[in-house]
Amino acid sequence: MIIEMSRGATKDQVDHVVERAHSFGFEVQLNLGTEKTVVAILGSDTGKVQTDAFAVLPGVQSVTRVMKPYKLASREFHSKPSKINVSGVEIGGQRVVIMAGPCAVESEKQLMETARAVKECGAAIVRGGAFKPRTSPFSFQGLEEDALKMLVKVKSDFDIPVITEVLDIENVELIAKHADILQVGARNMQNFALLKRLSKLRHPILLKRGLSATIAEWLTAADYLLAEGNRRVILCERGVRTFEDSVRFSLDISSIPVIKRFSHLPIIVDPSHAAGHFAYVPSIAKAAIAAGADGLLIEVHPNPQEALIDGLQSLTIPDFKRLMTELRTIAEAVGRVI
Ligand code: PEP
Ligand code: MN
């Protein structure tokens, strides 16, 4: 339930609404806008209380039931698009933010070479997996803490923020100390215990869409991240599983306008994990920007043939450079810059 206070409602009136919500056993979250206050009533059973219980209180302008399962990620709660600052890089503004780098950090040389090149080509953030979610426990699992140290070296040598995936609660603190953005992978989108832990942080979190998650489920998962006041949540479309098997996943391009319509959160697109093949990455990347994505997450490797993971879908450095030139043209055509 969303309660919009009248312009000029007093603090006592807002407190009264909050007390009434608590008396029903609900949690609340306040959005103290410059013009008016919005109170979100949180709880899975708000349906049991009449909207009139709040509508009659002094200073309340309107009470709206939120039929959708998500609240904090919705436009009803926050009408303007959120812009998220990641160590000086704004996500959700006019600039399309390109994040690029290897699937996994494999060595200092591989990471530094890729980071230098992608930055020169115009990437604003470097990606690199330290802890890898693998289908098989016998596959390469990542260089873990050593990789985090290498990512810190990227930050200091190239003055560029870094993003890396957090797989479990155990490593949240460690990763938060090293990375600028913590990535929640597709396989963890509904790991609610992890989401709750991340909600306590104030670090930017990138939430990937689950392999078979609906948009509503994805936004409801985002609510977990927002529930304890972390406002810096970025969504990432990376394709969903369908009957089509010529690509690794089917990129749902329509989720971009749907998210823009129903949520204030920025959305970026990962064309690499959707495509599964380097040949398809440029088309998907260009389509994503044309459709309004706020950024891209692209896998780049200096020598994809030697990559320990996801070599087939990784762009070479010259391919990435060429793509960046094309992306600038598309961005300009839709009123954005890179
Ligand atoms: C990744 O970005 O490294 C990754 C594993 O992606 P996803 O969670 O989308 O499969
Ligand atoms: Mn990968």
mmCIF file of C-alpha atoms in Angstrom, residues 19-315:
data_model
loop_
_atom_site.group_PDB
_atom_site.id
_atom_site.type_symbol
_atom_site.label_atom_id
_atom_site.label_comp_id
_atom_site.label_asym_id
_atom_site.label_seq_id
_atom_site.Cartn_x
_atom_site.Cartn_y
_atom_site.Cartn_z
ATOM 1 C CA GLU A 19 2.159 4.406 14.115
ATOM 2 C CA ARG A 20 -1.105 3.190 12.581
ATOM 3 C CA ALA A 21 0.881 0.937 10.193
ATOM 4 C CA HIS A 22 2.935 -0.454 13.083
ATOM 5 C CA SER A 23 -0.247 -1.117 15.049
ATOM 6 C CA PHE A 24 -1.290 -3.501 12.269
ATOM 7 C CA GLY A 25 2.139 -5.165 12.421
ATOM 8 C CA PHE A 26 3.422 -3.681 9.140
ATOM 9 C CA GLU A 27 6.862 -2.280 8.379
ATOM 10 C CA VAL A 28 7.077 1.091 6.675
ATOM 11 C CA GLN A 29 9.535 2.868 4.494
ATOM 12 C CA LEU A 30 9.477 6.628 4.144
ATOM 13 C CA ASN A 31 10.355 8.479 1.014
ATOM 14 C CA LEU A 32 10.872 12.076 2.108
ATOM 15 C CA GLY A 33 10.633 13.847 -1.241
ATOM 16 C CA THR A 34 11.295 17.558 -1.568
ATOM 17 C CA GLU A 35 7.622 18.197 -2.342
ATOM 18 C CA LYS A 36 5.760 15.492 -0.506
ATOM 19 C CA THR A 37 6.277 12.434 1.646
ATOM 20 C CA VAL A 38 5.322 8.979 0.456
ATOM 21 C CA VAL A 39 4.907 6.165 2.985
ATOM 22 C CA ALA A 40 5.198 2.601 1.706
ATOM 23 C CA ILE A 41 3.444 0.040 3.879
ATOM 24 C CA LEU A 42 5.339 -3.224 3.648
ATOM 25 C CA GLY A 43 4.008 -6.664 4.374
ATOM 26 C CA SER A 44 2.613 -9.588 2.459
ATOM 27 C CA ASP A 45 -0.783 -9.237 4.142
ATOM 28 C CA THR A 46 -1.576 -5.533 3.726
ATOM 29 C CA GLY A 47 -4.687 -6.704 1.887
ATOM 30 C CA LYS A 48 -6.332 -7.502 5.216
ATOM 31 C CA VAL A 49 -6.514 -3.801 6.148
ATOM 32 C CA GLN A 50 -8.955 -1.350 4.582
ATOM 33 C CA THR A 51 -7.385 1.590 2.765
ATOM 34 C CA ASP A 52 -9.835 3.785 4.747
ATOM 35 C CA ALA A 53 -7.887 3.010 7.928
ATOM 36 C CA PHE A 54 -5.201 5.328 6.522
ATOM 37 C CA ALA A 55 -7.290 7.536 4.256
ATOM 38 C CA VAL A 56 -9.125 9.024 7.265
ATOM 39 C CA LEU A 57 -5.929 10.202 8.943
ATOM 40 C CA PRO A 58 -5.075 13.919 8.808
ATOM 41 C CA GLY A 59 -2.531 14.893 6.151
ATOM 42 C CA VAL A 60 -3.148 11.843 3.947
ATOM 43 C CA GLN A 61 -3.851 12.713 0.329
ATOM 44 C CA SER A 62 -4.319 9.308 -1.213
ATOM 45 C CA VAL A 63 -3.979 5.622 -0.422
ATOM 46 C CA THR A 64 -3.317 3.235 -3.254
ATOM 47 C CA ARG A 65 -3.197 -0.495 -3.128
ATOM 48 C CA VAL A 66 -0.254 -1.810 -4.998
ATOM 49 C CA MET A 67 -1.534 -4.836 -6.806
ATOM 50 C CA LYS A 68 1.884 -5.736 -8.098
ATOM 51 C CA PRO A 69 3.971 -7.815 -5.724
ATOM 52 C CA TYR A 70 6.846 -5.335 -5.767
ATOM 53 C CA LYS A 71 6.653 -1.934 -4.147
ATOM 54 C CA LEU A 72 9.989 -0.235 -3.554
ATOM 55 C CA ALA A 73 11.222 -0.905 -7.077
ATOM 56 C CA SER A 74 8.022 0.505 -8.549
ATOM 57 C CA ARG A 75 7.286 3.840 -10.138
ATOM 58 C CA GLU A 76 4.426 4.314 -7.677
ATOM 59 C CA PHE A 77 6.950 4.508 -4.875
ATOM 60 C CA HIS A 78 9.513 6.580 -6.739
ATOM 61 C CA SER A 79 8.216 8.240 -9.865
ATOM 62 C CA LYS A 80 11.456 9.615 -11.327
ATOM 63 C CA PRO A 81 14.153 7.326 -12.771
ATOM 64 C CA SER A 82 16.854 6.630 -10.178
ATOM 65 C CA LYS A 83 20.365 7.666 -11.064
ATOM 66 C CA ILE A 84 22.988 5.624 -9.310
ATOM 67 C CA ASN A 85 26.425 6.905 -8.556
ATOM 68 C CA VAL A 86 29.168 4.292 -8.724
ATOM 69 C CA SER A 87 32.424 5.891 -7.577
ATOM 70 C CA GLY A 88 31.762 8.920 -9.793
ATOM 71 C CA VAL A 89 30.139 7.069 -12.718
ATOM 72 C CA GLU A 90 26.414 7.765 -13.034
ATOM 73 C CA ILE A 91 24.159 4.897 -14.119
ATOM 74 C CA GLY A 92 20.667 5.782 -15.320
ATOM 75 C CA GLY A 93 21.545 9.230 -16.646
ATOM 76 C CA GLN A 94 22.131 10.381 -20.203
ATOM 77 C CA ARG A 95 25.347 8.454 -20.509
ATOM 78 C CA VAL A 96 25.178 4.802 -21.520
ATOM 79 C CA VAL A 97 27.641 3.057 -19.213
ATOM 80 C CA ILE A 98 29.731 0.284 -20.705
ATOM 81 C CA MET A 99 31.132 -2.308 -18.297
ATOM 82 C CA ALA A 100 33.610 -4.670 -19.912
ATOM 83 C CA GLY A 101 36.258 -7.199 -19.035
ATOM 84 C CA PRO A 102 36.877 -10.904 -18.747
ATOM 85 C CA CYS A 103 34.313 -13.398 -17.533
ATOM 86 C CA ALA A 104 36.814 -14.484 -14.875
ATOM 87 C CA VAL A 105 40.017 -12.945 -13.629
ATOM 88 C CA GLU A 106 42.587 -15.541 -14.741
ATOM 89 C CA SER A 107 45.877 -13.760 -14.060
ATOM 90 C CA GLU A 108 47.141 -10.274 -13.313
ATOM 91 C CA LYS A 109 48.491 -9.959 -16.846
ATOM 92 C CA GLN A 110 45.181 -10.973 -18.454
ATOM 93 C CA LEU A 111 43.166 -8.605 -16.250
ATOM 94 C CA MET A 112 45.480 -5.591 -16.545
ATOM 95 C CA GLU A 113 45.796 -5.954 -20.315
ATOM 96 C CA THR A 114 42.008 -6.172 -20.721
ATOM 97 C CA ALA A 115 41.310 -3.327 -18.305
ATOM 98 C CA ARG A 116 43.762 -0.989 -20.012
ATOM 99 C CA ALA A 117 42.290 -1.775 -23.443
ATOM 100 C CA VAL A 118 38.612 -1.506 -22.518
ATOM 101 C CA LYS A 119 39.211 1.776 -20.721
ATOM 102 C CA GLU A 120 41.022 3.172 -23.764
ATOM 103 C CA CYS A 121 38.036 2.151 -25.891
ATOM 104 C CA GLY A 122 35.632 4.049 -23.601
ATOM 105 C CA ALA A 123 34.410 1.497 -21.056
ATOM 106 C CA ALA A 124 33.510 3.225 -17.766
ATOM 107 C CA ILE A 125 33.648 0.174 -15.475
ATOM 108 C CA VAL A 126 35.762 -3.019 -15.558
ATOM 109 C CA ARG A 127 34.178 -6.412 -14.925
ATOM 110 C CA GLY A 128 36.001 -9.517 -13.726
ATOM 111 C CA GLY A 129 34.711 -12.590 -11.926
ATOM 112 C CA ALA A 130 36.607 -13.596 -8.781
ATOM 113 C CA PHE A 131 34.118 -16.221 -7.551
ATOM 114 C CA LYS A 132 32.480 -18.067 -10.438
ATOM 115 C CA PRO A 133 29.116 -19.845 -10.325
ATOM 116 C CA ARG A 134 29.789 -23.002 -12.348
ATOM 117 C CA THR A 135 27.380 -25.720 -13.351
ATOM 118 C CA SER A 136 29.990 -28.342 -12.461
ATOM 119 C CA PRO A 137 31.962 -28.322 -9.188
ATOM 120 C CA PHE A 138 34.976 -29.587 -11.160
ATOM 121 C CA SER A 139 35.162 -26.499 -13.394
ATOM 122 C CA PHE A 140 37.404 -23.479 -12.671
ATOM 123 C CA GLN A 141 35.864 -21.661 -9.693
ATOM 124 C CA GLY A 142 37.799 -18.381 -9.924
ATOM 125 C CA LEU A 143 40.913 -16.996 -8.244
ATOM 126 C CA GLU A 144 38.811 -15.700 -5.351
ATOM 127 C CA GLU A 145 40.646 -13.332 -2.973
ATOM 128 C CA ASP A 146 43.704 -13.091 -5.255
ATOM 129 C CA ALA A 147 41.390 -11.905 -8.034
ATOM 130 C CA LEU A 148 39.887 -9.273 -5.728
ATOM 131 C CA LYS A 149 43.370 -7.890 -5.067
ATOM 132 C CA MET A 150 43.986 -7.700 -8.810
ATOM 133 C CA LEU A 151 40.699 -5.822 -9.247
ATOM 134 C CA VAL A 152 41.860 -3.317 -6.633
ATOM 135 C CA LYS A 153 45.043 -2.848 -8.667
ATOM 136 C CA VAL A 154 42.876 -2.110 -11.727
ATOM 137 C CA LYS A 155 41.051 0.551 -9.710
ATOM 138 C CA SER A 156 44.223 2.248 -8.581
ATOM 139 C CA ASP A 157 46.269 1.896 -11.787
ATOM 140 C CA PHE A 158 43.495 2.897 -14.190
ATOM 141 C CA ASP A 159 41.236 4.980 -11.955
ATOM 142 C CA ILE A 160 38.151 3.018 -12.995
ATOM 143 C CA PRO A 161 35.476 1.308 -10.865
ATOM 144 C CA VAL A 162 35.154 -2.485 -10.884
ATOM 145 C CA ILE A 163 32.281 -4.952 -10.666
ATOM 146 C CA THR A 164 32.477 -8.551 -9.497
ATOM 147 C CA GLU A 165 30.011 -11.250 -8.498
ATOM 148 C CA VAL A 166 29.114 -12.188 -4.922
ATOM 149 C CA LEU A 167 28.011 -15.807 -4.671
ATOM 150 C CA ASP A 168 27.258 -16.234 -0.987
ATOM 151 C CA ILE A 169 26.705 -14.443 2.313
ATOM 152 C CA GLU A 170 30.075 -15.609 3.611
ATOM 153 C CA ASN A 171 31.980 -13.417 1.141
ATOM 154 C CA VAL A 172 29.781 -10.315 1.154
ATOM 155 C CA GLU A 173 32.027 -8.309 3.471
ATOM 156 C CA LEU A 174 35.223 -9.302 1.695
ATOM 157 C CA ILE A 175 33.875 -8.403 -1.739
ATOM 158 C CA ALA A 176 32.310 -5.166 -0.502
ATOM 159 C CA LYS A 177 35.776 -4.094 0.681
ATOM 160 C CA HIS A 178 37.249 -4.520 -2.789
ATOM 161 C CA ALA A 179 34.568 -3.913 -5.435
ATOM 162 C CA ASP A 180 32.554 -0.838 -6.444
ATOM 163 C CA ILE A 181 29.532 -2.867 -7.581
ATOM 164 C CA LEU A 182 28.498 -6.259 -6.213
ATOM 165 C CA GLN A 183 26.888 -8.428 -8.875
ATOM 166 C CA VAL A 184 24.150 -10.904 -7.982
ATOM 167 C CA GLY A 185 24.178 -13.532 -10.709
ATOM 168 C CA ALA A 186 21.175 -14.986 -12.498
ATOM 169 C CA ARG A 187 21.362 -18.179 -10.434
ATOM 170 C CA ASN A 188 21.140 -16.195 -7.206
ATOM 171 C CA MET A 189 18.328 -13.816 -8.116
ATOM 172 C CA GLN A 190 16.024 -15.520 -5.660
ATOM 173 C CA ASN A 191 18.612 -16.326 -3.013
ATOM 174 C CA PHE A 192 16.629 -14.292 -0.507
ATOM 175 C CA ALA A 193 19.085 -14.766 2.354
ATOM 176 C CA LEU A 194 21.852 -13.268 0.203
ATOM 177 C CA LEU A 195 19.599 -10.425 -0.964
ATOM 178 C CA LYS A 196 18.678 -9.586 2.638
ATOM 179 C CA ARG A 197 22.332 -9.443 3.620
ATOM 180 C CA LEU A 198 23.145 -7.189 0.660
ATOM 181 C CA SER A 199 20.255 -4.899 1.544
ATOM 182 C CA LYS A 200 22.161 -3.927 4.696
ATOM 183 C CA LEU A 201 25.020 -2.542 2.596
ATOM 184 C CA ARG A 202 25.105 0.845 0.935
ATOM 185 C CA HIS A 203 27.119 -0.428 -2.030
ATOM 186 C CA PRO A 204 25.672 -0.472 -5.545
ATOM 187 C CA ILE A 205 24.241 -3.901 -6.355
ATOM 188 C CA LEU A 206 23.689 -5.220 -9.871
ATOM 189 C CA LEU A 207 20.816 -7.721 -9.880
ATOM 190 C CA LYS A 208 20.744 -10.045 -12.854
ATOM 191 C CA ARG A 209 17.479 -11.498 -14.067
ATOM 192 C CA GLY A 210 17.026 -15.168 -13.187
ATOM 193 C CA LEU A 211 17.171 -17.707 -16.007
ATOM 194 C CA SER A 212 13.417 -18.190 -15.929
ATOM 195 C CA ALA A 213 12.205 -15.274 -13.842
ATOM 196 C CA THR A 214 9.300 -13.075 -14.855
ATOM 197 C CA ILE A 215 9.837 -9.330 -14.728
ATOM 198 C CA ALA A 216 7.550 -9.122 -11.672
ATOM 199 C CA GLU A 217 9.645 -11.764 -9.854
ATOM 200 C CA TRP A 218 12.800 -9.885 -10.770
ATOM 201 C CA LEU A 219 11.446 -6.580 -9.431
ATOM 202 C CA THR A 220 10.204 -8.321 -6.292
ATOM 203 C CA ALA A 221 13.727 -9.655 -5.757
ATOM 204 C CA ALA A 222 14.950 -6.056 -6.187
ATOM 205 C CA ASP A 223 12.567 -5.099 -3.352
ATOM 206 C CA TYR A 224 14.598 -7.344 -1.036
ATOM 207 C CA LEU A 225 17.691 -5.291 -1.868
ATOM 208 C CA LEU A 226 15.826 -2.021 -1.334
ATOM 209 C CA ALA A 227 13.998 -3.144 1.817
ATOM 210 C CA GLU A 228 16.647 -2.017 4.295
ATOM 211 C CA GLY A 229 17.351 1.258 2.623
ATOM 212 C CA ASN A 230 19.975 0.411 0.028
ATOM 213 C CA ARG A 231 18.853 2.603 -2.875
ATOM 214 C CA ARG A 232 21.656 1.746 -5.261
ATOM 215 C CA VAL A 233 20.199 -1.146 -7.228
ATOM 216 C CA ILE A 234 20.815 -1.696 -10.942
ATOM 217 C CA LEU A 235 18.968 -4.344 -12.952
ATOM 218 C CA CYS A 236 20.652 -6.445 -15.633
ATOM 219 C CA GLU A 237 18.798 -8.330 -18.353
ATOM 220 C CA ARG A 238 20.890 -11.305 -19.469
ATOM 221 C CA GLY A 239 18.398 -13.455 -21.334
ATOM 222 C CA VAL A 240 15.979 -16.139 -20.224
ATOM 223 C CA ARG A 241 15.685 -19.801 -21.052
ATOM 224 C CA THR A 242 13.272 -20.573 -23.879
ATOM 225 C CA PHE A 243 12.722 -23.389 -26.389
ATOM 226 C CA GLU A 244 15.270 -21.725 -28.706
ATOM 227 C CA ASP A 245 18.647 -23.440 -28.599
ATOM 228 C CA SER A 246 20.670 -21.635 -31.255
ATOM 229 C CA VAL A 247 21.667 -19.075 -28.610
ATOM 230 C CA ARG A 248 22.593 -19.703 -24.966
ATOM 231 C CA PHE A 249 19.603 -17.702 -23.684
ATOM 232 C CA SER A 250 16.960 -15.594 -25.436
ATOM 233 C CA LEU A 251 17.551 -11.937 -24.710
ATOM 234 C CA ASP A 252 14.232 -10.405 -23.746
ATOM 235 C CA ILE A 253 14.591 -7.006 -25.365
ATOM 236 C CA SER A 254 11.060 -6.097 -24.314
ATOM 237 C CA SER A 255 12.029 -6.163 -20.657
ATOM 238 C CA ILE A 256 13.803 -2.841 -21.222
ATOM 239 C CA PRO A 257 10.669 -0.772 -21.985
ATOM 240 C CA VAL A 258 8.636 -2.795 -19.468
ATOM 241 C CA ILE A 259 11.146 -2.060 -16.691
ATOM 242 C CA LYS A 260 11.293 1.590 -17.734
ATOM 243 C CA ARG A 261 7.513 1.774 -17.482
ATOM 244 C CA PHE A 262 7.027 0.059 -14.135
ATOM 245 C CA SER A 263 10.281 0.688 -12.272
ATOM 246 C CA HIS A 264 12.532 3.628 -11.465
ATOM 247 C CA LEU A 265 15.645 1.442 -11.392
ATOM 248 C CA PRO A 266 18.215 1.637 -14.184
ATOM 249 C CA ILE A 267 18.517 -1.387 -16.441
ATOM 250 C CA ILE A 268 21.583 -2.571 -18.289
ATOM 251 C CA VAL A 269 21.958 -5.531 -20.660
ATOM 252 C CA ASP A 270 24.487 -8.360 -20.763
ATOM 253 C CA PRO A 271 24.603 -9.455 -24.411
ATOM 254 C CA SER A 272 27.447 -11.944 -23.804
ATOM 255 C CA HIS A 273 25.653 -14.462 -21.584
ATOM 256 C CA ALA A 274 22.514 -14.212 -23.718
ATOM 257 C CA ALA A 275 24.365 -14.808 -26.983
ATOM 258 C CA GLY A 276 26.789 -17.490 -25.877
ATOM 259 C CA HIS A 277 28.708 -16.705 -29.088
ATOM 260 C CA PHE A 278 30.867 -13.698 -29.965
ATOM 261 C CA ALA A 279 29.240 -13.390 -33.394
ATOM 262 C CA TYR A 280 25.881 -12.384 -31.895
ATOM 263 C CA VAL A 281 27.134 -10.024 -29.208
ATOM 264 C CA PRO A 282 27.384 -6.825 -31.341
ATOM 265 C CA SER A 283 23.815 -7.053 -32.715
ATOM 266 C CA ILE A 284 22.316 -7.683 -29.281
ATOM 267 C CA ALA A 285 24.403 -4.889 -27.742
ATOM 268 C CA LYS A 286 23.278 -2.391 -30.379
ATOM 269 C CA ALA A 287 19.638 -3.446 -30.069
ATOM 270 C CA ALA A 288 19.793 -3.000 -26.295
ATOM 271 C CA ILE A 289 21.012 0.580 -26.546
ATOM 272 C CA ALA A 290 18.451 1.363 -29.248
ATOM 273 C CA ALA A 291 15.734 -0.005 -26.938
ATOM 274 C CA GLY A 292 16.771 2.309 -24.087
ATOM 275 C CA ALA A 293 19.186 0.304 -21.931
ATOM 276 C CA ASP A 294 21.270 2.409 -19.536
ATOM 277 C CA GLY A 295 24.383 0.353 -20.080
ATOM 278 C CA LEU A 296 25.954 -2.913 -21.152
ATOM 279 C CA LEU A 297 28.003 -5.619 -19.455
ATOM 280 C CA ILE A 298 30.272 -7.211 -22.068
ATOM 281 C CA GLU A 299 32.822 -9.994 -21.820
ATOM 282 C CA VAL A 300 36.168 -9.151 -23.418
ATOM 283 C CA HIS A 301 39.300 -11.303 -23.371
ATOM 284 C CA PRO A 302 42.737 -10.578 -24.867
ATOM 285 C CA ASN A 303 42.894 -14.134 -26.171
ATOM 286 C CA PRO A 304 39.468 -15.818 -26.100
ATOM 287 C CA GLN A 305 40.928 -19.079 -27.444
ATOM 288 C CA GLU A 306 42.894 -19.452 -24.218
ATOM 289 C CA ALA A 307 40.107 -18.313 -21.873
ATOM 290 C CA LEU A 308 39.401 -20.601 -18.910
ATOM 291 C CA ILE A 309 35.712 -19.764 -19.127
ATOM 292 C CA ASP A 310 33.265 -18.305 -21.663
ATOM 293 C CA GLY A 311 35.872 -17.877 -24.415
ATOM 294 C CA LEU A 312 33.338 -18.446 -27.200
ATOM 295 C CA GLN A 313 31.193 -15.504 -26.146
ATOM 296 C CA SER A 314 34.082 -13.151 -25.353
ATOM 297 C CA LEU A 315 35.006 -10.366 -27.731
#
